[in-house]
PDB file of C-alpha atoms in Angstrom:
ATOM      1  CA  SER A   1      85.171  72.678  85.518  1.00  0.00           C
ATOM      2  CA  ASP A   2      84.921  76.494  85.036  1.00  0.00           C
ATOM      3  CA  VAL A   3      87.842  78.733  86.382  1.00  0.00           C
ATOM      4  CA  CYS A   4      86.280  81.163  89.354  1.00  0.00           C
ATOM      5  CA  SER A   5      86.309  84.714  88.334  1.00  0.00           C
ATOM      6  CA  SER A   6      88.115  85.498  91.814  1.00  0.00           C
ATOM      7  CA  ASP A   7      90.844  83.149  90.992  1.00  0.00           C
ATOM      8  CA  LEU A   8      91.611  85.062  87.914  1.00  0.00           C
ATOM      9  CA  GLU A   9      91.358  88.359  89.947  1.00  0.00           C
ATOM     10  CA  GLN A  10      93.861  87.078  92.475  1.00  0.00           C
ATOM     11  CA  THR A  11      96.312  86.033  89.608  1.00  0.00           C
ATOM     12  CA  LEU A  12      95.812  89.281  88.120  1.00  0.00           C
ATOM     13  CA  ARG A  13      96.530  90.975  91.268  1.00  0.00           C
ATOM     14  CA  GLY A  14      99.644  88.881  91.854  1.00  0.00           C
ATOM     15  CA  ILE A  15     100.692  89.851  88.318  1.00  0.00           C
ATOM     16  CA  ALA A  16     100.256  93.389  89.225  1.00  0.00           C
ATOM     17  CA  LEU A  17     102.423  93.050  92.080  1.00  0.00           C
ATOM     18  CA  GLY A  18     105.260  91.505  90.171  1.00  0.00           C
ATOM     19  CA  LEU A  19     104.800  88.109  91.920  1.00  0.00           C
ATOM     20  CA  SER A  20     106.541  85.103  89.906  1.00  0.00           C
ATOM     21  CA  GLY A  21     104.200  82.096  88.812  1.00  0.00           C
ATOM     22  CA  LYS A  22     105.809  79.964  91.536  1.00  0.00           C
ATOM     23  CA  HIS A  23     105.290  82.485  94.267  1.00  0.00           C
ATOM     24  CA  LEU A  24     101.841  83.392  92.912  1.00  0.00           C
ATOM     25  CA  ALA A  25     101.197  79.486  92.954  1.00  0.00           C
ATOM     26  CA  GLU A  26     102.389  79.068  96.669  1.00  0.00           C
ATOM     27  CA  ARG A  27     100.023  82.058  97.769  1.00  0.00           C
ATOM     28  CA  MET A  28      97.010  80.582  96.006  1.00  0.00           C
ATOM     29  CA  ASN A  29      97.676  76.977  96.980  1.00  0.00           C
ATOM     30  CA  ILE A  30      97.487  75.968  93.252  1.00  0.00           C
ATOM     31  CA  SER A  31     100.168  74.182  91.015  1.00  0.00           C
ATOM     32  CA  PRO A  32     102.370  76.587  88.976  1.00  0.00           C
ATOM     33  CA  ASN A  33     100.772  74.911  85.733  1.00  0.00           C
ATOM     34  CA  THR A  34      97.355  76.135  86.923  1.00  0.00           C
ATOM     35  CA  VAL A  35      98.803  79.730  87.304  1.00  0.00           C
ATOM     36  CA  LYS A  36      99.872  79.427  83.746  1.00  0.00           C
ATOM     37  CA  VAL A  37      96.418  78.640  82.627  1.00  0.00           C
ATOM     38  CA  TYR A  38      95.060  81.517  84.598  1.00  0.00           C
ATOM     39  CA  LEU A  39      97.715  83.695  82.836  1.00  0.00           C
ATOM     40  CA  ARG A  40      96.701  82.405  79.300  1.00  0.00           C
ATOM     41  CA  LEU A  41      92.877  83.096  80.208  1.00  0.00           C
ATOM     42  CA  ILE A  42      93.834  86.659  81.405  1.00  0.00           C
ATOM     43  CA  MET A  43      95.841  87.346  78.293  1.00  0.00           C
ATOM     44  CA  ALA A  44      93.166  86.017  76.111  1.00  0.00           C
ATOM     45  CA  LYS A  45      90.534  88.104  77.733  1.00  0.00           C
ATOM     46  CA  MET A  46      92.555  91.382  77.659  1.00  0.00           C
ATOM     47  CA  GLY A  47      93.806  90.744  74.188  1.00  0.00           C
ATOM     48  CA  VAL A  48      97.528  90.902  75.426  1.00  0.00           C
ATOM     49  CA  ALA A  49     100.420  88.618  74.677  1.00  0.00           C
ATOM     50  CA  GLY A  50     102.392  88.916  77.947  1.00  0.00           C
ATOM     51  CA  ARG A  51     102.776  89.863  81.583  1.00  0.00           C
ATOM     52  CA  GLY A  52     104.091  93.174  80.419  1.00  0.00           C
ATOM     53  CA  GLU A  53     101.022  94.088  78.547  1.00  0.00           C
ATOM     54  CA  ILE A  54      98.811  93.189  81.220  1.00  0.00           C
ATOM     55  CA  THR A  55     100.673  95.448  83.748  1.00  0.00           C
ATOM     56  CA  ALA A  56     100.458  98.239  81.067  1.00  0.00           C
ATOM     57  CA  LYS A  57      96.776  97.873  80.679  1.00  0.00           C
ATOM     58  CA  LEU A  58      96.224  97.724  84.370  1.00  0.00           C
ATOM     59  CA  LEU A  59      98.417 100.926  85.005  1.00  0.00           C
ATOM     60  CA  SER A  60      96.647 102.672  82.108  1.00  0.00           C
ATOM     61  CA  SER A  61      93.327 101.692  83.606  1.00  0.00           C
ATOM     62  CA  ARG A  62      93.951 103.522  86.656  1.00  0.00           C
ATOM     63  CA  ALA A  63      93.225 106.602  84.744  1.00  0.00           C
ATOM     64  CA  GLU A  64      89.903 105.709  83.417  1.00  0.00           C
ATOM     65  CA  PRO A  65      86.936 106.970  85.146  1.00  0.00           C
ATOM     66  CA  GLY A  66      85.241 104.278  87.356  1.00  0.00           C
ATOM     67  CA  TRP A  67      88.548 102.670  88.612  1.00  0.00           C
ATOM     68  CA  LYS A  68      89.495 103.311  92.241  1.00  0.00           C
ATOM     69  CA  PRO A  69      91.838 101.512  94.477  1.00  0.00           C
ATOM     70  CA  ARG A  70      90.452  98.475  96.503  1.00  0.00           C
ATOM     71  CA  ASN A  71      90.890  98.628 100.278  1.00  0.00           C
ATOM     72  CA  THR A  72      93.171  95.341 100.252  1.00  0.00           C
ATOM     73  CA  ASP A  73      96.730  94.582 101.591  1.00  0.00           C
ATOM     74  CA  GLU A  74      97.801  93.565  98.161  1.00  0.00           C
ATOM     75  CA  GLY A  75      96.967  97.077  96.252  1.00  0.00           C
ATOM     76  CA  GLY A  76      94.351  95.466  93.854  1.00  0.00           C
ATOM     77  CA  LEU A  77      91.904  97.458  91.573  1.00  0.00           C
ATOM     78  CA  GLN A  78      88.363  97.564  91.412  1.00  0.00           C
ATOM     79  CA  ARG A  79      85.976  98.982  88.798  1.00  0.00           C
ATOM     80  CA  ASP A  80      82.614 100.314  89.806  1.00  0.00           C
ATOM     81  CA  GLY A  81      82.605  98.654  93.024  1.00  0.00           C
ATOM     82  CA  LYS A  82      83.051  95.202  91.773  1.00  0.00           C
TER      83      LYS A  82
END
């Protein structure tokens, strides 16, 4: 089955918060192996090789036009209202 984009977004927010794969799996009610799959998908989509690069891209993207904080308790990011 296809991975829901909201699952990837939630995984991305967890990475930005510095959550471990285990903690993220517990919060999302999925297995740690599923988190690993999501991480590989995110890395492929972003063209990066690891969590550090994901975080660096997220931080640098905050300075780009069109990015604004999302009103969530997790401090996620949102682009152009999406």
